[in-house]
Coordinates of C-alpha atoms in Angstrom, one line a residue:
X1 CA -33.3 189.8 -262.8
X2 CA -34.0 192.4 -260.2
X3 CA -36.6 190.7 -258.4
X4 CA -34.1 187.5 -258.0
X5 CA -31.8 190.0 -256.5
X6 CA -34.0 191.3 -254.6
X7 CA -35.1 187.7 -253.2
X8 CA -31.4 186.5 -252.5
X9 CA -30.9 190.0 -250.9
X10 CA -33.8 189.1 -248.3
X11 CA -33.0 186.1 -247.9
X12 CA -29.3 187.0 -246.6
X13 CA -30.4 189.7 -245.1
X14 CA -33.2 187.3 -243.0
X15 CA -29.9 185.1 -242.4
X16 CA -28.2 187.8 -240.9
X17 CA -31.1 189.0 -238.9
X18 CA -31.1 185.6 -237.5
X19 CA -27.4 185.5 -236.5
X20 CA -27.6 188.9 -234.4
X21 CA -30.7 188.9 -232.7
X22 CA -30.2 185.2 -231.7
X23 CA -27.2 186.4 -230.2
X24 CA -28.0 185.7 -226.7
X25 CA -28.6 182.4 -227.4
X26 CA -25.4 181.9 -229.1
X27 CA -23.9 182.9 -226.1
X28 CA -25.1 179.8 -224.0
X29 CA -23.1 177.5 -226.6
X30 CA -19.5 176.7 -227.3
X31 CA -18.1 178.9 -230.7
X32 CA -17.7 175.7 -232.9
X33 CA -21.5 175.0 -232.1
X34 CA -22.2 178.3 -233.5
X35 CA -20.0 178.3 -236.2
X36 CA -21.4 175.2 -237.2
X37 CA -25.1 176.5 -237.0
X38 CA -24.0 179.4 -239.1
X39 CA -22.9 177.2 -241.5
X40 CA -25.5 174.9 -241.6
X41 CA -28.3 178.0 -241.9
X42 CA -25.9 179.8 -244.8
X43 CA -26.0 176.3 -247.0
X44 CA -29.1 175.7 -246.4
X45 CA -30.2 179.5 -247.3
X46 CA -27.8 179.1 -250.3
X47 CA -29.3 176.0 -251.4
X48 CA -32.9 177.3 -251.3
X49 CA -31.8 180.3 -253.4
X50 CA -30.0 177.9 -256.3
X51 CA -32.8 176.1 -255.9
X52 CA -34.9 179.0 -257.1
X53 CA -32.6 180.4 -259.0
X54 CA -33.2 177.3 -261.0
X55 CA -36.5 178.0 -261.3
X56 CA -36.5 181.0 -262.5
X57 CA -33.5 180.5 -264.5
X58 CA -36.3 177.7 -266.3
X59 CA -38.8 180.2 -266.4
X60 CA -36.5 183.3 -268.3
X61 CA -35.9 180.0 -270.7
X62 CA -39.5 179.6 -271.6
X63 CA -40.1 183.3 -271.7
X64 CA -36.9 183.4 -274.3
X65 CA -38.2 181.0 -276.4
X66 CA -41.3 182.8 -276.8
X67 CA -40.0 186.3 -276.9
X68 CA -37.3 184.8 -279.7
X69 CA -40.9 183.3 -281.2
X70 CA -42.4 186.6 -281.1
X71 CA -39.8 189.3 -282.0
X72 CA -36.9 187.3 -283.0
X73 CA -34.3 188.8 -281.0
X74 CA -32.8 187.2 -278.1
X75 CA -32.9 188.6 -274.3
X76 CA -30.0 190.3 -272.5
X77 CA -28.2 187.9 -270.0
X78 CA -29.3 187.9 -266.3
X79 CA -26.7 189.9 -264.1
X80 CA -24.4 187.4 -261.8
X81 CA -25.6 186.8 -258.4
X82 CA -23.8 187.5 -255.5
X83 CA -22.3 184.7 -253.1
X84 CA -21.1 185.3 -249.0
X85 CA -17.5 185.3 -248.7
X86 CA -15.3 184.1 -246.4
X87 CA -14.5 187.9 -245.8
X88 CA -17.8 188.5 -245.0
X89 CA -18.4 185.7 -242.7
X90 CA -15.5 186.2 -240.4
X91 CA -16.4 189.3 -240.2
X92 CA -20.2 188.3 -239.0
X93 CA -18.6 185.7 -236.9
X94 CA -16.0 188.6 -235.4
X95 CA -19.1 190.6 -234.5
X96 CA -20.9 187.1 -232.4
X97 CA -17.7 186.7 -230.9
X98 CA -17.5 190.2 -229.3
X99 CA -21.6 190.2 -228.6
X100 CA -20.2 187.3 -226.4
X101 CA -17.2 188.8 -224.6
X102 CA -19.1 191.5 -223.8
X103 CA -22.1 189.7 -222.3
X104 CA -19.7 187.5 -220.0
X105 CA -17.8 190.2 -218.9
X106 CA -20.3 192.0 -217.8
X107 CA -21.0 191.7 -213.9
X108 CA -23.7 190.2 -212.3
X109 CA -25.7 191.2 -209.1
X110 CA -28.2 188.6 -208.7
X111 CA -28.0 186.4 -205.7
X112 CA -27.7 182.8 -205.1
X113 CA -30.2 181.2 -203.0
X114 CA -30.0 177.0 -202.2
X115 CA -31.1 175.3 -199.5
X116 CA -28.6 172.0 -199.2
X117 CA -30.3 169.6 -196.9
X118 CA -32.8 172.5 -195.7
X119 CA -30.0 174.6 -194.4
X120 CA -30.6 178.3 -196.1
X121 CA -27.6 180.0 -198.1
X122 CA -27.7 183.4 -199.7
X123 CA -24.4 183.5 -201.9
X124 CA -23.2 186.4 -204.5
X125 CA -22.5 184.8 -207.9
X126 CA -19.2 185.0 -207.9
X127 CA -19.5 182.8 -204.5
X128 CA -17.4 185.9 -202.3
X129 CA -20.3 186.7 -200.4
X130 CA -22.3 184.5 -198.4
X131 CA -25.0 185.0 -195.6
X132 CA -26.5 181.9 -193.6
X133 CA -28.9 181.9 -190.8
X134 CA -28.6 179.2 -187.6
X135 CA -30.5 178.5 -185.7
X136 CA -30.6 175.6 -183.1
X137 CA -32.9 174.5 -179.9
X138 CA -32.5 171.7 -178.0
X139 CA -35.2 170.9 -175.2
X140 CA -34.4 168.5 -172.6
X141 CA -36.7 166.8 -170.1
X142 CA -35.1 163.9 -167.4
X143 CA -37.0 162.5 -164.4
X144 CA -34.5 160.9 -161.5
X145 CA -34.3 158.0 -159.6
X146 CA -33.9 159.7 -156.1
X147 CA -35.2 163.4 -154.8
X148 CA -31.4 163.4 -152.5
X149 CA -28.1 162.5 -153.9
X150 CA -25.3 162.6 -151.4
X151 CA -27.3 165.2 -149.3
X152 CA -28.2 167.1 -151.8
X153 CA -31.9 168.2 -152.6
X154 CA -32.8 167.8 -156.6
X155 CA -36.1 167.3 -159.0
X156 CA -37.7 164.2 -159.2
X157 CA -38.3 165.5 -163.0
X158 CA -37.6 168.8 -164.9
X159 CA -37.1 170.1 -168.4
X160 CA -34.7 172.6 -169.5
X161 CA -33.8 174.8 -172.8
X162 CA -30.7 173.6 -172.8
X163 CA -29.4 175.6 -176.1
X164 CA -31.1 178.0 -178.1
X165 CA -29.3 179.8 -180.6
X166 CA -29.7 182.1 -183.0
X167 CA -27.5 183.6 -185.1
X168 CA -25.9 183.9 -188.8
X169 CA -22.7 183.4 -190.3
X170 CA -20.7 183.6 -193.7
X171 CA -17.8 185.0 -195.4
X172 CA -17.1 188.4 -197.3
X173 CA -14.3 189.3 -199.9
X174 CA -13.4 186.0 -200.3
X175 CA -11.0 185.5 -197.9
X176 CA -12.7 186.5 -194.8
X177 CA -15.6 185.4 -192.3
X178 CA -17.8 186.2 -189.5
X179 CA -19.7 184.1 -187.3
X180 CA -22.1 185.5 -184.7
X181 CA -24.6 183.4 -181.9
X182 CA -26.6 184.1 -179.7
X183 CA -27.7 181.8 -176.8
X184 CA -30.9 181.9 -175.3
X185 CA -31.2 178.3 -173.4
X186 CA -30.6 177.6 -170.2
X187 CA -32.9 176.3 -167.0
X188 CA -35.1 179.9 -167.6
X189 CA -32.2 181.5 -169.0
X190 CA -30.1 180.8 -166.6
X191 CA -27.2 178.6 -166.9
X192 CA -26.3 178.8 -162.9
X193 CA -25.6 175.5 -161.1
X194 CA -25.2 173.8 -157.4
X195 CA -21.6 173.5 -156.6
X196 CA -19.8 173.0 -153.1
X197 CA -17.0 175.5 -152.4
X198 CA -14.9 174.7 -149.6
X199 CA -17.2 172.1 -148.5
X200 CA -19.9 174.7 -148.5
X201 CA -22.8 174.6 -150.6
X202 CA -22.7 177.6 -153.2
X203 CA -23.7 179.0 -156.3
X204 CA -20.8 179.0 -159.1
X205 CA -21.1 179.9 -163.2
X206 CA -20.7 178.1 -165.7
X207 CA -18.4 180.5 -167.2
X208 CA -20.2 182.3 -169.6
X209 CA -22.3 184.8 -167.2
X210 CA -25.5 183.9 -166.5
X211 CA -29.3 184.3 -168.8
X212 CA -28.7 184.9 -172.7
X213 CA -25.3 185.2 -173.6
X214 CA -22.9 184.9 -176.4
X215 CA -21.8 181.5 -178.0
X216 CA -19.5 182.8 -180.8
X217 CA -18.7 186.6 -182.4
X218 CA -15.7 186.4 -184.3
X219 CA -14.1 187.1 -187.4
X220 CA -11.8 185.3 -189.7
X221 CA -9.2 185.3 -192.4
X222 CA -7.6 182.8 -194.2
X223 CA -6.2 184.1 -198.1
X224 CA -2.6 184.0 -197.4
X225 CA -2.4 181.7 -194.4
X226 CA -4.3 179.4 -196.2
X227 CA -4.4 176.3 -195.2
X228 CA -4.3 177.8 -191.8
X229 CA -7.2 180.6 -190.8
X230 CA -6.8 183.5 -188.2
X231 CA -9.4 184.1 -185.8
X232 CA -10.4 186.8 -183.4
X233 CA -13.2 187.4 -181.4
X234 CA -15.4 185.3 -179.0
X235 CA -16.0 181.3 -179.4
X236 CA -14.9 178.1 -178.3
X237 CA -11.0 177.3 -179.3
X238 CA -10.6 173.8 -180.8
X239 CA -9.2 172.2 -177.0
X240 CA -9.9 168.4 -177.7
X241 CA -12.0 165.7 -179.7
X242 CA -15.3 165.9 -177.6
X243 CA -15.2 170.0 -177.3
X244 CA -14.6 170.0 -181.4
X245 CA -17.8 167.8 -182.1
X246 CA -19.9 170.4 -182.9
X247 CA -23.0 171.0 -179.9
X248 CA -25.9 169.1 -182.7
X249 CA -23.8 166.9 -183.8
X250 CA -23.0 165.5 -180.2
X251 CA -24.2 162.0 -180.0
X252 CA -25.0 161.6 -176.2
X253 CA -27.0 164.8 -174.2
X254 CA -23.6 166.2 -173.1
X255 CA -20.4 165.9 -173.6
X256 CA -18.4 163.5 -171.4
X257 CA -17.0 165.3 -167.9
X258 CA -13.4 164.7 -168.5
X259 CA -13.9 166.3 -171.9
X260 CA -15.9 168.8 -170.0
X261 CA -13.7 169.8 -167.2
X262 CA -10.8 170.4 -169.8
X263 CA -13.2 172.6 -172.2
X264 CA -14.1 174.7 -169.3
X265 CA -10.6 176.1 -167.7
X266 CA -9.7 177.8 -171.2
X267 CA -12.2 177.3 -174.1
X268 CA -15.9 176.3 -173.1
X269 CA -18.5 179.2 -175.2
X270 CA -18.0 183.1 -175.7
X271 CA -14.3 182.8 -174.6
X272 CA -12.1 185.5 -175.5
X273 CA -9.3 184.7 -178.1
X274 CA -6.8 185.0 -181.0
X275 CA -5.7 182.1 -182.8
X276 CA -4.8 180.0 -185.9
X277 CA -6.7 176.7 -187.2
X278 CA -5.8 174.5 -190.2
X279 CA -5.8 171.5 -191.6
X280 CA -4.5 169.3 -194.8
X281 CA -5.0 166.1 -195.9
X282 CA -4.1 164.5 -192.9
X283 CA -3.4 166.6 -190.3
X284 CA -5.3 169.0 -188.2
X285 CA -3.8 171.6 -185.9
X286 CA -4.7 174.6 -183.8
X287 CA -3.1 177.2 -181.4
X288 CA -4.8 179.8 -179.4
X289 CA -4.5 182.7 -176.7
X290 CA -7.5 183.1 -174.6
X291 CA -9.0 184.9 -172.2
X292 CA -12.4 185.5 -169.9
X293 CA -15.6 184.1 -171.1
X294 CA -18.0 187.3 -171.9
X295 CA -20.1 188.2 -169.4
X296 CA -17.9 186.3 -166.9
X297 CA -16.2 189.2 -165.5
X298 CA -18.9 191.2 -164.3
X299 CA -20.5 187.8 -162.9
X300 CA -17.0 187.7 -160.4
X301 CA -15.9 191.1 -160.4
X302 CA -11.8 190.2 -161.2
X303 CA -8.9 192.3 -160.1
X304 CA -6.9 190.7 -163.8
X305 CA -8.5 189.0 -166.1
X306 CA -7.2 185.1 -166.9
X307 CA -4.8 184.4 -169.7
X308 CA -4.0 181.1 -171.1
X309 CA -2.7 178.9 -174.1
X310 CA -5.0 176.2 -176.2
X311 CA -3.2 173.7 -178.6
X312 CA -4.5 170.7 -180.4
X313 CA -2.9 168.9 -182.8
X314 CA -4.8 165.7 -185.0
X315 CA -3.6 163.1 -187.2
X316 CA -6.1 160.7 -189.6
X317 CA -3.8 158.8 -192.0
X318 CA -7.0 156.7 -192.8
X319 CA -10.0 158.5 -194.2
X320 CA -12.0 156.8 -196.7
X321 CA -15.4 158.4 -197.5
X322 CA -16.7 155.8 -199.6
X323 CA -16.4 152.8 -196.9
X324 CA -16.4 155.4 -193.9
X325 CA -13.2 153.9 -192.7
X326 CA -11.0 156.0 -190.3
X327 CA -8.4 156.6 -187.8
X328 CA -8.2 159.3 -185.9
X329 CA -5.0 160.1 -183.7
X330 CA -4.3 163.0 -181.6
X331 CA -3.0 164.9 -178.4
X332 CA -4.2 168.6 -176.5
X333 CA -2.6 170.6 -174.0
X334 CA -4.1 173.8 -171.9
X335 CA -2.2 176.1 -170.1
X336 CA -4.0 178.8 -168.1
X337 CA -0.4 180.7 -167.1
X338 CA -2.3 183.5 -165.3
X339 CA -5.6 182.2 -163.6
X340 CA -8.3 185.2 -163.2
X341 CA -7.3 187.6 -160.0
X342 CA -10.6 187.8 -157.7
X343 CA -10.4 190.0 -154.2
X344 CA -13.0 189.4 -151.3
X345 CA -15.1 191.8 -149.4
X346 CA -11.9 191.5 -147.0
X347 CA -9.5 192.6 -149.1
X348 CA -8.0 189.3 -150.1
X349 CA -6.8 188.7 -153.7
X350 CA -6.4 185.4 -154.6
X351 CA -6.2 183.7 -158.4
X352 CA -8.5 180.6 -157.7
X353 CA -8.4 177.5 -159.7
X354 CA -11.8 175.0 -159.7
X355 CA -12.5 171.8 -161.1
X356 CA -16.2 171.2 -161.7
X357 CA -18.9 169.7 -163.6
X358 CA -22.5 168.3 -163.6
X359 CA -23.2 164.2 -164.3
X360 CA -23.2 164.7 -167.9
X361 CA -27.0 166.2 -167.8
X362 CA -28.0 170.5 -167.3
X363 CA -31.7 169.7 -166.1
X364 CA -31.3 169.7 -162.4
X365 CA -28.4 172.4 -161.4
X366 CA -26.2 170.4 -159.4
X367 CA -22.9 168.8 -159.2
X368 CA -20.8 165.8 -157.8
X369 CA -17.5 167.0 -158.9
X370 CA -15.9 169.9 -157.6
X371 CA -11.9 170.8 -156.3
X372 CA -13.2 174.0 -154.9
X373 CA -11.1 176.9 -155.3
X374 CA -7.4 176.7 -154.9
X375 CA -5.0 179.4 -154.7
X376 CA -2.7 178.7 -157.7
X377 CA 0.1 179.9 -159.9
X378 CA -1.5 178.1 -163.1
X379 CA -3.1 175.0 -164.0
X380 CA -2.4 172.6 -167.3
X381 CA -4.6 169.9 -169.1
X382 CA -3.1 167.5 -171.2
X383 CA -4.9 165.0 -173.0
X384 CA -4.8 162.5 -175.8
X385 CA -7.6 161.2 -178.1
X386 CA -8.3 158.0 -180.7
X387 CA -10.8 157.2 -182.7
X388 CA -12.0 154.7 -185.8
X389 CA -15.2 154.3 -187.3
X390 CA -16.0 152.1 -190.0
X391 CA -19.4 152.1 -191.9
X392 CA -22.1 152.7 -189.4
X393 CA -19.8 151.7 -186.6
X394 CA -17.7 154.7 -184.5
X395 CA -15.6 153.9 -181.6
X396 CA -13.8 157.2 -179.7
X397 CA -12.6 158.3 -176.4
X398 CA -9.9 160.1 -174.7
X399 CA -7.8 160.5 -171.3
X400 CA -7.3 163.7 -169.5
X401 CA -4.6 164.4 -167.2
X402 CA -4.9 167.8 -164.9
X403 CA -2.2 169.2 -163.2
X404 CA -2.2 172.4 -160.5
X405 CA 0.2 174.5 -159.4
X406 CA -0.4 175.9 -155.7
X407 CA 0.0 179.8 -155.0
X408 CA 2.6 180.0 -152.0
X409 CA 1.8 176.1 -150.5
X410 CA 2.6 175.5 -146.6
X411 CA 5.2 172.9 -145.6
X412 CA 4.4 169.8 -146.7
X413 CA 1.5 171.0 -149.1
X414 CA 1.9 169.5 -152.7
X415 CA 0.4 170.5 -156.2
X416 CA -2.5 168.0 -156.9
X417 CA -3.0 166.2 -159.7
X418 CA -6.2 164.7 -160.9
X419 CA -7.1 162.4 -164.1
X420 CA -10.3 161.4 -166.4
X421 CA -11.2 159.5 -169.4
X422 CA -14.0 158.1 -171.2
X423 CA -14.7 155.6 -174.0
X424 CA -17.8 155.7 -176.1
X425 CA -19.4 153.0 -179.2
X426 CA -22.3 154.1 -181.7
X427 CA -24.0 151.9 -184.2
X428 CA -26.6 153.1 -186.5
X429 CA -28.9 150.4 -187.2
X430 CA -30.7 152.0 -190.8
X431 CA -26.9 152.0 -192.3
X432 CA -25.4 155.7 -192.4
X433 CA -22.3 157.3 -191.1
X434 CA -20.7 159.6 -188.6
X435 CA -18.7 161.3 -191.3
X436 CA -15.0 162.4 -190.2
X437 CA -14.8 166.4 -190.6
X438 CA -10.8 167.2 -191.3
X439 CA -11.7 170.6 -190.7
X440 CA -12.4 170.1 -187.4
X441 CA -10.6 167.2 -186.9
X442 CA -14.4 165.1 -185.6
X443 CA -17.0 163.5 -186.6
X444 CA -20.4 164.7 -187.9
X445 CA -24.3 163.2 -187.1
X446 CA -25.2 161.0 -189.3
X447 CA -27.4 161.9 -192.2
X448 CA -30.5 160.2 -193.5
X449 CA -30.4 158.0 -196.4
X450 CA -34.6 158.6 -196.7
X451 CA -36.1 160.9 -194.7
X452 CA -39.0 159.9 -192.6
X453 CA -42.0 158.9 -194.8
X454 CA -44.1 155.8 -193.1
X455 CA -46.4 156.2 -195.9
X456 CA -43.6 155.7 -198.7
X457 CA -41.6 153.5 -196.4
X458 CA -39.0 155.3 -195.3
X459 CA -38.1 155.5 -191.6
X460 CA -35.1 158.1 -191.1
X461 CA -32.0 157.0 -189.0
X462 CA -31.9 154.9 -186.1
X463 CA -28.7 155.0 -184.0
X464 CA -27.9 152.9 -180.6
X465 CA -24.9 154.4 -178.7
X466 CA -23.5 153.2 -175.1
X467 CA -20.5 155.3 -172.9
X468 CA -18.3 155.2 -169.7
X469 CA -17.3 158.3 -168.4
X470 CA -14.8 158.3 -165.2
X471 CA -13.4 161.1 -163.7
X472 CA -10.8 161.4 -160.3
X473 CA -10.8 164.3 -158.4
X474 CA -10.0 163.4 -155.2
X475 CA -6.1 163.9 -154.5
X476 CA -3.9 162.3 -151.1
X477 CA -7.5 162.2 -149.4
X478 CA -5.4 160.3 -146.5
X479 CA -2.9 162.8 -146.0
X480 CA -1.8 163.6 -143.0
X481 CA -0.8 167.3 -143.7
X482 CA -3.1 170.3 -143.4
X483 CA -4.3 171.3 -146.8
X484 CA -3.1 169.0 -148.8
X485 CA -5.6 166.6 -149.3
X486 CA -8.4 167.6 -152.3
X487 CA -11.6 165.9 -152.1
X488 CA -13.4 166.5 -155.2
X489 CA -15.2 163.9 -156.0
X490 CA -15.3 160.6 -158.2
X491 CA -17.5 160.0 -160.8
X492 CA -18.2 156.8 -163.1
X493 CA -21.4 157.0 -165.5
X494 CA -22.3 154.4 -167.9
X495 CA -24.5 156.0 -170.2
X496 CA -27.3 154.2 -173.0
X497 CA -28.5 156.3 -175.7
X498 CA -31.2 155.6 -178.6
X499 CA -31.5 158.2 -181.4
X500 CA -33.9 159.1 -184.1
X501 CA -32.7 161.3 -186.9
X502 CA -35.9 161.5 -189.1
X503 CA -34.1 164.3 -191.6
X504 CA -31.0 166.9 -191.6
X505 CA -32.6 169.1 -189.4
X506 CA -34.7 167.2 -186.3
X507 CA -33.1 164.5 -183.5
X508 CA -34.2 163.1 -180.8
X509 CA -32.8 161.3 -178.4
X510 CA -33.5 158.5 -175.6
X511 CA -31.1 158.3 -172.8
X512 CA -30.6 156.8 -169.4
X513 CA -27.7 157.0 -166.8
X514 CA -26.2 155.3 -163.9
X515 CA -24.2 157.5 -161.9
X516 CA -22.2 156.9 -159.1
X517 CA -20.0 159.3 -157.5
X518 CA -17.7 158.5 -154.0
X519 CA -16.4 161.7 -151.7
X520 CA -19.2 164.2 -152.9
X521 CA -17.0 167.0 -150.6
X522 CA -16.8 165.0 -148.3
X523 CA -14.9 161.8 -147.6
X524 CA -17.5 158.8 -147.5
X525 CA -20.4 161.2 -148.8
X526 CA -21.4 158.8 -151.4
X527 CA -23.9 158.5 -154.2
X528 CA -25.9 156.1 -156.9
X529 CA -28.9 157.0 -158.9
X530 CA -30.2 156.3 -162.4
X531 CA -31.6 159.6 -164.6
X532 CA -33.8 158.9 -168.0
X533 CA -33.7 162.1 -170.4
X534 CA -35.3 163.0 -173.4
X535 CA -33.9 165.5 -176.0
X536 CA -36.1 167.1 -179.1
X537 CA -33.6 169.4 -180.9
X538 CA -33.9 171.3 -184.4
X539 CA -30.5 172.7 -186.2
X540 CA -29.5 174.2 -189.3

């Protein structure tokens, strides 16, 4: 009859209805989901409309019987009712399907935001864009044991800003990067020190200019080099295991001055350079040409600028992340083949080569270790480095040796050599790790388990740590030849450290040092003193 038609024609058409305008929620599940749902609400729709075509079909029945009463003639026969084909339902499933292509083809402009162990990331959806702020400060305070070491005037106590960076870094298209830092810290902004210069007392740089400077401004690719990256710009190249542990992820205040004094002829912050850096499973390895520091030039006002070669090279055939168990195995060299030209108010042009560095603390400017400047043709590092840590244990260290090469040397004159190393043990009593980073070829801080609640419990990380440092500059001191001799110092630190990690982002740190140093530029010019420090930092 025509209102059953018209009944089964609404109801299909409310089943249709259904299927498009719910299209967008279609689209979150798989097509046999779908497909399945369609099914379910066509049989279910079809069911409901036998079910009352069975009804009415009862209904005609009676009405029959009493028209058949009445007139005695019987009723026409009720029109045939029409069923969904297959036709017709791969054609409304044809329809969902290109709803669906059309909806995930279309592009998408809304950002990603996360904040992974509070460390901000703004990402594109497509992950080819990403923009993340840094920032790091790290506040030192130390008080000393004496007010004059070897003759030299320092602080009973001080504090110093000893980084504070700020900055931002990511990647674009894909396949390249940029990375730029600025530093603020320093003892007011200025990162000058104490240093003795052919036995005189002087002021020298630590190489990247002094007040705010630059820490990193470079730019990367990696796409078809991959697993290898290019890199150009300004920023420390990878020149051995303590320079690659990142600057908050550095377990002691500093890093160790044989590390130090290697970092600083070729790599150290802001320096100028172009270079490759990859890694694989196993292997790590880097090669770069540098140049200045920024902001050294000015400070020194060079005739030629320096130029010089930075390789590293890492193995770790163990690296188990579940157990923390690894081995680390690997070997540095630095070449500076053309050491920075300098000319003096007399007219002099000399390329001098210096060896220096503070006891492993920036709060009072001075320093026990120091070649003072030698004329030289060039000047090579080599080093090799091990490490293992297992669970919350880490054991590292490395030996340095340093080689010059005298400018025009006078009868009898040779090229000094000088040599360092150091050995350092962490254990961290609540249980975490000092996770190996194969793309940096070093280990990370460690990260809380909980952070620090008292009132749930939870207490952060705990970490005790203990280092000797010992570095040899002095070279033929009893020579009996003019100029030969180099007295530049020798330095042995043992070093105690406790540190407090209460989440991702804040450290701080307990140390104390005993330093002695023989032949502070002088032969016999000795000294011994004990230093306790306190660092607060914040990183992300």
């Amino acid at each position: 009859m025509p209102s059953s038609n018209k009944l089964r024609a609404a109801l299909l058409a409310g089943v249709a209805a259904v299927a498009f305008s719910g299209t967008d929620a279609f689209a979150q599940d798989d097509v046999s989901a779908r497909l399945d749902r369609l099914e379910h609400m066509i049989d279910a729709q079809q069911a409901q409309i036998k079910s009352q075509q069975a009804e009415i079909g009862a209904l005609k029945s009676q009405l029959h019987r009493k028209s058949v009463q009445l007139a005695g003639e019987a009723p026409p026969p009720a029109p045939p009712q029409p069923e969904i084909t297959a036709a017709q339902f791969a054609a409304l499933q044809n329809k969902v399907d290109t709803r669906i292509a059309a909806s995930n083809a279309a592009p998408s402009n809304e950002a990603v935001v996360s904040l992974k162990n509070g460390k901000p990331l703004i990402a594109s959806a497509d992950g080819r864009y990403t923009f993340s702020p840094r920032l790091m400060v790290q506040g030192d305070w130390a008080a000393y044991s004496k007010d004059k070491v070897a003759g030299i005037p320092i602080r009973s106590s001080g504090d110093n800003f000893r980084r504070a960076w700020i900055g931002f870094q990511g990647k674009f298209a894909g396949d390249f990067g940029y990375k730029f830092i600025y530093d603020f810290g320093g003892s007011g902004g200025d990162e000058t020190y104490q240093a003795y210069i052919n036995n005189k007392l002087a002021l020298a740089s630590t190489g990247a200019g002094t007040g705010a400077h630059i820490q990193s401004a470079v730019i990367t690719y990696k796409g078809i080099l991959d697993p290898f990256t290019f890199q150009i710009g300004a920023a420390a190249p990878p020149s051995n295991l303590g320079d690659t542990t990142a600057s908050d992820d550095l377990i002691f205040n500093e890093r160790a001055s044989p590390s130090q004094l290697a970092r600083s002829l070729a790599g150290d912050d802001g320096r100028e350079g172009i270079g490759l850096f990859g890694h694989g499973r196993w292997w790590f390895a880097s090669a770069f040409l540098t140049g200045d520091t920024v902001g050294k030039a000015p400070l020194i006002a060079p005739a030629n600028g320096q130029g010089a070669f930075v390789g590293r090279v890492a193995f770790f055939p163990w690296n188990d992340p579940a157990t923390n168990f690894s081995v680390h195995l690997g070997g540095n060299y630095t070449d500076v083949f053309q050491p920075q030209q300098t000319t003096n108010d007399l007219g002099v042009t000399t390329t001098p080569i210096a060896l220096s560095d503070r006891p492993e603390l920036r709060v009072d400017n001075f320093t026990l270790l120091n070649t003072g400047a030698i004329d030289a043709t060039s000047v090579r590092v080599a080093g090799l480095e091990g490490a293992v840590s297992w669970g919350p244990l880490l054991l590292q260290g490395e030996n340095f040796w340093y080689g010059i090469d005298r400018k025009t040397p006078a009868a009898g004159v040779s090229d000094p050599a000088f040599d360092g190393w150091y050995l350092d043990a962490s254990w961290v009593l609540t249980g975490e790790y000092h996770r190996y980073n194969p793309a940096t070829a070093s280990y990370t801080r460690p990260s809380p388990a909980r952070g620090f609640d008292p009132a749930a419990g939870d207490w952060g990380a705990w970490e005790i740590a203990g280092r000797y440092s010992d570095s040899d500059l002095d070279y033929h001191l009893h020579s009996p030849v003019a100029g030969d001799p180099v007295i530049g110092g020798h330095q042995k630190i043992w070093t105690g450290a406790l540190n407090f990690y209460p989440n991702d982002i804040l450290k701080f740190g307990l140390e104390w040092e005993n330093v002695t140093a023989d032949n502070v530029a002088a032969l016999g010019n000795d000294a011994k003193f004990d230093v306790v420090s306190v660092r607060s930092q914040v990183s992300f």
